[in-house]
PDB file of C-alpha atoms and ligand atoms in Angstrom:
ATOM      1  CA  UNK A   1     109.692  66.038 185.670  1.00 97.00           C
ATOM      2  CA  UNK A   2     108.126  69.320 186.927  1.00 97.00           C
ATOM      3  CA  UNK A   3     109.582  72.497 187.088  1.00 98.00           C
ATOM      4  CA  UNK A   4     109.058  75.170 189.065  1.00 97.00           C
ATOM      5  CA  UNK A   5     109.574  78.825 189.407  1.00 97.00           C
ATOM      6  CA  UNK A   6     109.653  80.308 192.738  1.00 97.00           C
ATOM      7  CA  UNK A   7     110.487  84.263 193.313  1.00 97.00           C
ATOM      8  CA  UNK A   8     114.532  83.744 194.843  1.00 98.00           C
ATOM      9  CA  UNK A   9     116.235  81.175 197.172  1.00 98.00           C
ATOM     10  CA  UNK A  10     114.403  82.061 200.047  1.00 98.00           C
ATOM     11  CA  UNK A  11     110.969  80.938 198.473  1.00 98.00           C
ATOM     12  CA  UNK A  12     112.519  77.996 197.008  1.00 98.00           C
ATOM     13  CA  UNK A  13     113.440  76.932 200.415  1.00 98.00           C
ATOM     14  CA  UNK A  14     110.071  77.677 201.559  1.00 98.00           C
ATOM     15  CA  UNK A  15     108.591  75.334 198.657  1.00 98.00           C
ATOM     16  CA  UNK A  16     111.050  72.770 199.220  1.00 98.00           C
ATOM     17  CA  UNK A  17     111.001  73.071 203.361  1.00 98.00           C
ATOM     18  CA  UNK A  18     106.482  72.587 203.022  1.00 98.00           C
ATOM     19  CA  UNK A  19     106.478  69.415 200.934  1.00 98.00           C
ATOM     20  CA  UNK A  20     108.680  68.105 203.684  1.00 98.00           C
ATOM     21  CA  UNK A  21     106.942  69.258 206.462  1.00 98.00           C
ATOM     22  CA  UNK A  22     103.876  67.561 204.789  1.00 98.00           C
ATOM     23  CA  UNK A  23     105.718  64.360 204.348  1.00 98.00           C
ATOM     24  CA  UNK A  24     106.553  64.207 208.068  1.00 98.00           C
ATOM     25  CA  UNK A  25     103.481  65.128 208.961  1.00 97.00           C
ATOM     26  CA  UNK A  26     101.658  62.733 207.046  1.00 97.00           C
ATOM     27  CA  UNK A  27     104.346  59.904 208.351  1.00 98.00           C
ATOM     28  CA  UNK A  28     106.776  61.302 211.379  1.00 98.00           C
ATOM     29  CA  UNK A  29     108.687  58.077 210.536  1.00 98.00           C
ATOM     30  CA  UNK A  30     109.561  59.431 206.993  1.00 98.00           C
ATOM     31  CA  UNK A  31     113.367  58.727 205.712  1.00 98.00           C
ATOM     32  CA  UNK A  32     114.419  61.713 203.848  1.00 98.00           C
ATOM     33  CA  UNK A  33     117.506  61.975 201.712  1.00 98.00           C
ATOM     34  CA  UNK A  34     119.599  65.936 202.873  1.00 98.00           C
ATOM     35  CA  UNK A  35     121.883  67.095 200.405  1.00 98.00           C
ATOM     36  CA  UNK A  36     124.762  69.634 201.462  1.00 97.00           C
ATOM     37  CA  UNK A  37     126.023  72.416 199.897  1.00 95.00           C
ATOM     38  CA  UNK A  38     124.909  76.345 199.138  1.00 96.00           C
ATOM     39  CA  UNK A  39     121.592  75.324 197.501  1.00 98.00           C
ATOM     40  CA  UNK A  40     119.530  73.652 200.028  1.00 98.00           C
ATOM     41  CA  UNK A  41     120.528  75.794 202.884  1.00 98.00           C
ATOM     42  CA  UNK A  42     117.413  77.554 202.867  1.00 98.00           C
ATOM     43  CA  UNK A  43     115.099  74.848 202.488  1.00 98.00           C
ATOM     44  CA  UNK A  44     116.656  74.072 205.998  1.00 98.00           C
ATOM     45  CA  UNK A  45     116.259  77.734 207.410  1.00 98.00           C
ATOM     46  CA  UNK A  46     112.846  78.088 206.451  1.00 98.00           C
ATOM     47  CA  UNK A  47     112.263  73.983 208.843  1.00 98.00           C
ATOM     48  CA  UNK A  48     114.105  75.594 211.567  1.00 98.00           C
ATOM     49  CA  UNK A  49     111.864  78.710 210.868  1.00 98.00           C
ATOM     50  CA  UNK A  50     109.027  76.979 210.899  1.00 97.00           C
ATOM     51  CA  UNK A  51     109.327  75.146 214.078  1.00 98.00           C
ATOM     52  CA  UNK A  52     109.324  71.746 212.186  1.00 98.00           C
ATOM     53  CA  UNK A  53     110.790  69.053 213.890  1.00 97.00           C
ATOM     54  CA  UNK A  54     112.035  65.344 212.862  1.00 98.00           C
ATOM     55  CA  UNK A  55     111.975  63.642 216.794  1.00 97.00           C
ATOM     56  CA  UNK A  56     111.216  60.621 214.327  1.00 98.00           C
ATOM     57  CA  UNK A  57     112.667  60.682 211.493  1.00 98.00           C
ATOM     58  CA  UNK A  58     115.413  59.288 210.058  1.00 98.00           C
ATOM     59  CA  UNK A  59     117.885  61.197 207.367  1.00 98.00           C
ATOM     60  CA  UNK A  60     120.732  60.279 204.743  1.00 98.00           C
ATOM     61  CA  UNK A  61     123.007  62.186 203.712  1.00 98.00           C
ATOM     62  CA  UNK A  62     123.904  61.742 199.909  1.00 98.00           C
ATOM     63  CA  UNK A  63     127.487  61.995 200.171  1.00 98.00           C
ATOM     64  CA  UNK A  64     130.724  62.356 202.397  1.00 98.00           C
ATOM     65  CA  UNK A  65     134.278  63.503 201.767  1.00 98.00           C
ATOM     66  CA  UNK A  66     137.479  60.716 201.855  1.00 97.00           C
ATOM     67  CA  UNK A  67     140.312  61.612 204.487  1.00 93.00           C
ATOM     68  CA  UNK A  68     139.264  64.381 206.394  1.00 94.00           C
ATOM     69  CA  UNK A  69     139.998  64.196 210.229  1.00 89.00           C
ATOM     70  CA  UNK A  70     136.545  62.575 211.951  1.00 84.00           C
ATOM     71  CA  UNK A  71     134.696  65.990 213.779  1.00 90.00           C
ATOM     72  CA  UNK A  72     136.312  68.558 209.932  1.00 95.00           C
ATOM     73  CA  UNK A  73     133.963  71.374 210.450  1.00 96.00           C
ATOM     74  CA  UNK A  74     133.502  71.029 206.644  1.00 96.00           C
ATOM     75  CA  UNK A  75     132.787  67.435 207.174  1.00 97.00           C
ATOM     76  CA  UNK A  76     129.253  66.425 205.801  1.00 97.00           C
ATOM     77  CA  UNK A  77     128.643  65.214 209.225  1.00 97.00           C
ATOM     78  CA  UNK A  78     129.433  68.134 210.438  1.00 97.00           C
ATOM     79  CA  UNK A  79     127.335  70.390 208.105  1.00 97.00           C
ATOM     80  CA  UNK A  80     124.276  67.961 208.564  1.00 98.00           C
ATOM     81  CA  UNK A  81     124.825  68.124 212.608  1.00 98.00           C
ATOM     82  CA  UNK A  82     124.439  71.860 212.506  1.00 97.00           C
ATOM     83  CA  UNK A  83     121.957  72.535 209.774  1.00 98.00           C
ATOM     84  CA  UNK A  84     119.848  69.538 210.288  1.00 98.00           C
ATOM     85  CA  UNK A  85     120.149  67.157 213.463  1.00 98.00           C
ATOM     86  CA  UNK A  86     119.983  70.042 216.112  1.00 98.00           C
ATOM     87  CA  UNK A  87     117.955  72.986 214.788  1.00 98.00           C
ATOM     88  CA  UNK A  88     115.667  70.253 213.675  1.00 98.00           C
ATOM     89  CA  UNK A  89     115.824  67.951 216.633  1.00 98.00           C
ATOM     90  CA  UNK A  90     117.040  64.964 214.327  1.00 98.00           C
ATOM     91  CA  UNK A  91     118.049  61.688 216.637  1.00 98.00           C
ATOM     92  CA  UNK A  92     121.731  61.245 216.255  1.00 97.00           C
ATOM     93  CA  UNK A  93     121.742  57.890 215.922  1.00 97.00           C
ATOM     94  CA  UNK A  94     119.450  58.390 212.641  1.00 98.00           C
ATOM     95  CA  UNK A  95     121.143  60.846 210.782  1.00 98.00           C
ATOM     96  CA  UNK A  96     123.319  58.741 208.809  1.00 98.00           C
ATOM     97  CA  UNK A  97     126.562  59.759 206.768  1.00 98.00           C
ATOM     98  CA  UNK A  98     128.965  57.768 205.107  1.00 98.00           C
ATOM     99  CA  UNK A  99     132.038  57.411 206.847  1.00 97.00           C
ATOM    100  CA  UNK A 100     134.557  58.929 205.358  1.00 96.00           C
ATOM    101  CA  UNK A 101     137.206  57.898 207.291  1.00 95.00           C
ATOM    102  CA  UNK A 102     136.417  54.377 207.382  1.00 96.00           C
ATOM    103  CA  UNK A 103     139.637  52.011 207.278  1.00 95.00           C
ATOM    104  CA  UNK A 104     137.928  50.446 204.351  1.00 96.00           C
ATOM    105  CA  UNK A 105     136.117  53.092 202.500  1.00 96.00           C
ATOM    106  CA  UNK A 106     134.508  50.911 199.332  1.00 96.00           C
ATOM    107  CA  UNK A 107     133.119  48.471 202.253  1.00 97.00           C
ATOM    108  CA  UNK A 108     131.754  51.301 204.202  1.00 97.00           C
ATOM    109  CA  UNK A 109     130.335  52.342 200.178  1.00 97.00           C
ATOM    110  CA  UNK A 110     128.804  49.150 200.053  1.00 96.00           C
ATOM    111  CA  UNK A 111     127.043  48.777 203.450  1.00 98.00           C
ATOM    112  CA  UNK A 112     125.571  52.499 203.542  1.00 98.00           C
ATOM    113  CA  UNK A 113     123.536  51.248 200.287  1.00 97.00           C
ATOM    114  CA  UNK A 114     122.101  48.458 202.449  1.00 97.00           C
ATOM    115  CA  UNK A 115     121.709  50.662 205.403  1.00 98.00           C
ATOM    116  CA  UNK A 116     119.185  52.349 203.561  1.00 98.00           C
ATOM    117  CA  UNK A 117     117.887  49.789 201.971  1.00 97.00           C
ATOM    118  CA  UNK A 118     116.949  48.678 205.265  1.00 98.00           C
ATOM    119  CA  UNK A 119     115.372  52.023 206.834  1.00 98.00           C
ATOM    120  CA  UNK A 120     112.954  51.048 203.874  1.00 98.00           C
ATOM    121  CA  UNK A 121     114.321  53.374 201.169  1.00 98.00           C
ATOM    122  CA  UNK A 122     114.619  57.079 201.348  1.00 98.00           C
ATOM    123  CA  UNK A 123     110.965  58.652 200.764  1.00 98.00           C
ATOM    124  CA  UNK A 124     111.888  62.393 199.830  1.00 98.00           C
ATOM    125  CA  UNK A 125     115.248  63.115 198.400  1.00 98.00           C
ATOM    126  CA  UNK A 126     116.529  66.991 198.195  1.00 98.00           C
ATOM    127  CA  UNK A 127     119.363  67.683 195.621  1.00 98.00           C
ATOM    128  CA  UNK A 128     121.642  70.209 194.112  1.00 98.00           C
ATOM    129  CA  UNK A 129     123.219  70.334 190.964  1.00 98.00           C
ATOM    130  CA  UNK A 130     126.496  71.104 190.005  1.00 96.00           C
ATOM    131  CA  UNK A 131     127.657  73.443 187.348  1.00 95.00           C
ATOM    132  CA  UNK A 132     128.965  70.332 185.587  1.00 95.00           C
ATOM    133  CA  UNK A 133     125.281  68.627 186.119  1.00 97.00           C
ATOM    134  CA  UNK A 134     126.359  66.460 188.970  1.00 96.00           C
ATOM    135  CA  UNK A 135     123.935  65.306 191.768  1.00 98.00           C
ATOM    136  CA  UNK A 136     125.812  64.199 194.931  1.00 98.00           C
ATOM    137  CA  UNK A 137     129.346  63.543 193.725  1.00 97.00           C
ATOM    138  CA  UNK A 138     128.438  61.390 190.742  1.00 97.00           C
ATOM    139  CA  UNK A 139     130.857  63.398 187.992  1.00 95.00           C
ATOM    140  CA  UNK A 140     129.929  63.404 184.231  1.00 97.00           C
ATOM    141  CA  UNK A 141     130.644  60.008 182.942  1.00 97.00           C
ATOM    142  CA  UNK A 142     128.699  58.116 185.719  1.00 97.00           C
ATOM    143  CA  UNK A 143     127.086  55.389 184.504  1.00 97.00           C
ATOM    144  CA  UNK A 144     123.161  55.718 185.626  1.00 96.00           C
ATOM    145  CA  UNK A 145     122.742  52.266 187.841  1.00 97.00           C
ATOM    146  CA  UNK A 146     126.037  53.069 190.129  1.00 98.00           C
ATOM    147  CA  UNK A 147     125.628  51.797 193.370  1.00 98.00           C
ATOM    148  CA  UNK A 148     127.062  54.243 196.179  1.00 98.00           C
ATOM    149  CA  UNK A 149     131.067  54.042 195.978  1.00 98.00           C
ATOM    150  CA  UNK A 150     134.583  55.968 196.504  1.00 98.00           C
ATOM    151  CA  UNK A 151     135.125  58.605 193.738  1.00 98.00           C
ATOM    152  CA  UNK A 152     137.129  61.071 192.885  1.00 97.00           C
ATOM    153  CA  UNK A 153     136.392  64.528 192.316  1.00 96.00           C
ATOM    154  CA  UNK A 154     136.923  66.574 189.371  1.00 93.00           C
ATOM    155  CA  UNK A 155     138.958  69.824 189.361  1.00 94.00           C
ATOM    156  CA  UNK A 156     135.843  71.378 188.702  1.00 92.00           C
ATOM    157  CA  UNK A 157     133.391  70.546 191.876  1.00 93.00           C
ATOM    158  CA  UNK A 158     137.288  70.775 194.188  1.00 96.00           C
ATOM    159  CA  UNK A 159     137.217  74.558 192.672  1.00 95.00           C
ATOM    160  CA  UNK A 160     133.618  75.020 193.495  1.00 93.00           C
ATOM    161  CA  UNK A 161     133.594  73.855 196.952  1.00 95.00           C
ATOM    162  CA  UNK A 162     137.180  75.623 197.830  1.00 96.00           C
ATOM    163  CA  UNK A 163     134.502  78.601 199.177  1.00 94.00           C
ATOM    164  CA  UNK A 164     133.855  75.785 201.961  1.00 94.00           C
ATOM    165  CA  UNK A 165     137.863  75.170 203.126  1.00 96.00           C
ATOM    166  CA  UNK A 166     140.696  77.871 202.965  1.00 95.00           C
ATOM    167  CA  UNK A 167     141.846  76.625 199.419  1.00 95.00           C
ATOM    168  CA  UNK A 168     141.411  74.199 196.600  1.00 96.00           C
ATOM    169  CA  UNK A 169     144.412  72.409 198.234  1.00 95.00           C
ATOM    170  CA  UNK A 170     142.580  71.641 201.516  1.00 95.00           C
ATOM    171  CA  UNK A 171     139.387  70.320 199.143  1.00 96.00           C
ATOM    172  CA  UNK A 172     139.776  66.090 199.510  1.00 97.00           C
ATOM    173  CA  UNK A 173     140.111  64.432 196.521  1.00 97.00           C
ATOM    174  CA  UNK A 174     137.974  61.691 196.870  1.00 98.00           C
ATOM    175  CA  UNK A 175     134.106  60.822 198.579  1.00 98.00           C
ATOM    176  CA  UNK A 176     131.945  58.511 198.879  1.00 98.00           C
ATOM    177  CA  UNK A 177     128.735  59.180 197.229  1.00 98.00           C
ATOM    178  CA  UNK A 178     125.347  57.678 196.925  1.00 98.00           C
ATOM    179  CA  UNK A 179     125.747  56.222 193.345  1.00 98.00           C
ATOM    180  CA  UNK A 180     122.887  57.003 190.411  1.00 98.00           C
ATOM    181  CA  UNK A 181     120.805  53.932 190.748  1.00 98.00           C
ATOM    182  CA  UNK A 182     120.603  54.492 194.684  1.00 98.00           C
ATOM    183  CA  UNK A 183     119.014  58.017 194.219  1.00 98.00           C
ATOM    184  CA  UNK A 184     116.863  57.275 191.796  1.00 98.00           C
ATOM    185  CA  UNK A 185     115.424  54.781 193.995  1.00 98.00           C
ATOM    186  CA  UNK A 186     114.302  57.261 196.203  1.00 98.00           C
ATOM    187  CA  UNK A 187     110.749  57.755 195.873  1.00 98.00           C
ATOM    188  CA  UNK A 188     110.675  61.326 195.099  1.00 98.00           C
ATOM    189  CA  UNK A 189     113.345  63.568 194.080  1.00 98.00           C
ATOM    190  CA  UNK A 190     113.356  67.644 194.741  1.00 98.00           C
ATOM    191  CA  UNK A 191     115.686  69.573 193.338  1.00 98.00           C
ATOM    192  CA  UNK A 192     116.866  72.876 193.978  1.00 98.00           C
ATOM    193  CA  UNK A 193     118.839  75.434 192.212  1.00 98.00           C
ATOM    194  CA  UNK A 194     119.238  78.692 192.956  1.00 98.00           C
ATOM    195  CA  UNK A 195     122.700  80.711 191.752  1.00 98.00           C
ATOM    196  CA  UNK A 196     123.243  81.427 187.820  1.00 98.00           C
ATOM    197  CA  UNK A 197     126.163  79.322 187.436  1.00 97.00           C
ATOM    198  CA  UNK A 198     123.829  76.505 187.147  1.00 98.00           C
ATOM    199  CA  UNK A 199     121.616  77.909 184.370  1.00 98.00           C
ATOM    200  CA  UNK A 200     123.862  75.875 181.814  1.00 98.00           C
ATOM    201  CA  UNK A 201     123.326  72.714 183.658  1.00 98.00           C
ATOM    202  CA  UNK A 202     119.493  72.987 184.028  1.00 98.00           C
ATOM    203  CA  UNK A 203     119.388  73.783 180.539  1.00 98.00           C
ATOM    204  CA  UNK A 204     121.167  70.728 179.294  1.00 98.00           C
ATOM    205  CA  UNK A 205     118.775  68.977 182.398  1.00 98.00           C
ATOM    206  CA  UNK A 206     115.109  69.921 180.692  1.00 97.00           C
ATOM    207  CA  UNK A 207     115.979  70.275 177.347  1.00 96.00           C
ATOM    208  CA  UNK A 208     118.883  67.745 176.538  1.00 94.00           C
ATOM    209  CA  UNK A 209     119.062  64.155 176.321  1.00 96.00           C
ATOM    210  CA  UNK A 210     118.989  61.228 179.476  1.00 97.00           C
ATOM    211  CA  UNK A 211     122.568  60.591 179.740  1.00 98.00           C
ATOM    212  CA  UNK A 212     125.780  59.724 181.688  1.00 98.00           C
ATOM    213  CA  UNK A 213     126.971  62.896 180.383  1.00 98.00           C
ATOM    214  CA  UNK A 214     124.744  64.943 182.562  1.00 98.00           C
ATOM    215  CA  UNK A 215     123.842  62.765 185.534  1.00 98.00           C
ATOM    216  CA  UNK A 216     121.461  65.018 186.779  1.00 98.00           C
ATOM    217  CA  UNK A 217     119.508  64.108 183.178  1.00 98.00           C
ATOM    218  CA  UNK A 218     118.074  60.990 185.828  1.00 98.00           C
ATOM    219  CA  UNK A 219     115.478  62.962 187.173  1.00 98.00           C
ATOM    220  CA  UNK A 220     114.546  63.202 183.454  1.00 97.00           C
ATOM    221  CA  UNK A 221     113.082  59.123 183.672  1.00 96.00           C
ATOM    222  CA  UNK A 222     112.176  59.646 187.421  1.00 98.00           C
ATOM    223  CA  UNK A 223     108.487  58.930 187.859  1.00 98.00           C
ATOM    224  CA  UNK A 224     108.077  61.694 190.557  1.00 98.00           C
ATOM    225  CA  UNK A 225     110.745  64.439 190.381  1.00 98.00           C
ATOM    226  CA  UNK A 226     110.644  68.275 190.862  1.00 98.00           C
ATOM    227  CA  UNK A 227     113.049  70.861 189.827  1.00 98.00           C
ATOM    228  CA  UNK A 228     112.696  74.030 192.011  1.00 98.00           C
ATOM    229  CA  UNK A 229     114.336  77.103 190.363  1.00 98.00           C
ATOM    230  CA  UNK A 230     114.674  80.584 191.108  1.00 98.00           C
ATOM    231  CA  UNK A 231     114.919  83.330 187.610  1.00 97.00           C
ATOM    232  CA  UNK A 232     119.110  83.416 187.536  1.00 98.00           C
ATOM    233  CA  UNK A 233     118.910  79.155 187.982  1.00 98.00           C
ATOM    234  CA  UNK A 234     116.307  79.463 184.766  1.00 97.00           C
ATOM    235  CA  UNK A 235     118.474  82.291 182.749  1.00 97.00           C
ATOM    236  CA  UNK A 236     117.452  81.137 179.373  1.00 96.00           C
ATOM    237  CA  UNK A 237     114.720  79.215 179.801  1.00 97.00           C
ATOM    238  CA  UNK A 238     111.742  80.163 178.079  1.00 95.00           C
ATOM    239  CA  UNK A 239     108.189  80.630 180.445  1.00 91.00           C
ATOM    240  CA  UNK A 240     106.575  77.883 178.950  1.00 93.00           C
ATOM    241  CA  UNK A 241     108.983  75.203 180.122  1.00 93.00           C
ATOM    242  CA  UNK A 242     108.087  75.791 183.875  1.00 91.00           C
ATOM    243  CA  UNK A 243     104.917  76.482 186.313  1.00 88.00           C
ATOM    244  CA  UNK A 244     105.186  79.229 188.544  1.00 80.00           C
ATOM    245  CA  UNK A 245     104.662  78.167 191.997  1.00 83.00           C
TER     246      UNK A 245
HETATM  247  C1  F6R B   1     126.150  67.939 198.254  1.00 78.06           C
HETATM  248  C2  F6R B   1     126.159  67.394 196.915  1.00 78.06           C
HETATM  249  C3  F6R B   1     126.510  68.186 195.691  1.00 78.06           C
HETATM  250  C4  F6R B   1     125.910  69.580 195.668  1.00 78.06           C
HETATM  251  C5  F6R B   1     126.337  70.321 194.399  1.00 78.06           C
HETATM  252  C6  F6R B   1     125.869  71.749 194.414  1.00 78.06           C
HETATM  253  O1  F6R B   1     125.712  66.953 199.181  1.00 78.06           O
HETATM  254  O2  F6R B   1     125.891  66.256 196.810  1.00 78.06           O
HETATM  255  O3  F6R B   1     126.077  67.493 194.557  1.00 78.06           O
HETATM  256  O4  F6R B   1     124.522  69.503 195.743  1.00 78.06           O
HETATM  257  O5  F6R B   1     127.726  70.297 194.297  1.00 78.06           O
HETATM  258  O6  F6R B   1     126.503  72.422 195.444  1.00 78.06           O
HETATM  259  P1  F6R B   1     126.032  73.875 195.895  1.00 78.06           P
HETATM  260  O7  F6R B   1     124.652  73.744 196.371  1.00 78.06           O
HETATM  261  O8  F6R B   1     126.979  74.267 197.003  1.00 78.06           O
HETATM  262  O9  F6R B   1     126.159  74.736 194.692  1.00 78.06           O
END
């Protein structure tokens, strides 16, 4: 796992936003894996910045929310339509999301893990952490191999992503997420934190053990995985852990 130091979010994004420009450049046809959230929003400013665009491309999302209306501004779908599909030129039809309003939400679990299976597997997946070291919504306590499936969401991440809806009331309980063992078949992983009230979870993510505990700790036994910081994401990490990019 490699870690980086970059100078604040905006160069993170920049970092991030060039290895993926290089990916679709070297293969237009390139399935990448978009994460949602605060952290990789400027990884996606700096592709709209740069002119890239994904005309060929196809995209995943890692996760979805249970039970909001179809067309919830806060929506995945929606967040991915706006930050991704049009400033990027993304084809609808291959940005994919889970649906979570399906009338059968662990089916719909089930086939978006064969979906991608079929694109070929996702080449380049971005990520954020959580404060409580989750990637997508796989909670502490996820087994590592979990196949994408219907979870529910700790008090914690509802309280975190309240900023998103006008309370922690109006935060949906449950999502379906990409499971463990279906990101870390992605061929490479990027991760990007930015904000200080992750420093405790990248800690426990370079120096602590591989386990359910921290489910981030997969990138640990990834074979090629990045972990793009800025200096509050690395509070208390000492220089010689990272590079400086
Ligand atoms: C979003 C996702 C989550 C976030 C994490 C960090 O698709 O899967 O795991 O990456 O909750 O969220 P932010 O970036 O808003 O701090």
């Amino acid at each position: 796992m490699r870690i980086l130091l970059t100078a604040d979010p905006s160069a993170a994004g920049d970092l991030v936003a060039r290895e993926i420009a290089r990916a679709v450049d070297r293969d237009p046809a390139t399935v990448l894996g978009v994460a949602t959230g605060g952290s990789p929003e400027p990884v996606y400013r700096s592709l709209a910045r740069a002119g890239v665009r994904l005309p060929h491309a196809t995209a995943f999302a890692l996760d979805e929310y249970v039970g909001l209306p179809p067309g919830h501004p806060e929506s995945y779908r929606a967040v991915l339509q706006r930050l991704v599909q049009l400033p990027l030129g993304l084809a609808a039809d291959r940005l994919h999301v889970p649906d979570g309003a399906a009338a059968d939400p662990d089916a719909e679990a089930a086939a978006y893990d064969a979906r991608i299976d079929e694109a070929g597997g996702v080449g380049l997946q971005l990520l954020g952490i959580g404060r409580n070291g989750h990637i997508a919504f796989n909670e502490p306590g996820s087994a590592l191999d979990t196949p994408t499936r219907v979870v529910r969401l700790t008090e914690d991440t509802r309280r975190a992503n309240a900023r998103f809806f006008t309370g922690i009331d109006d935060v949906p309980e449950r999502a379906i997420t990409q499971g463990l063992g279906t990101i870390a078949r992605a061929r490479r992983l990027m991760l990007i934190a930015t904000t200080e009230d992750k420093a405790d979870a990248v800690r426990a993510l370079v120096r602590g053990p591989v386990t359910s505990d921290l489910p981030a700790s997969i990138l640990r036994i990834h074979p090629d995985a990045t972990v793009v910081l800025t200096p509050e994401a690395a509070t208390g990490l000492s220089e010689e852990e990272f590079e400086a990019a």
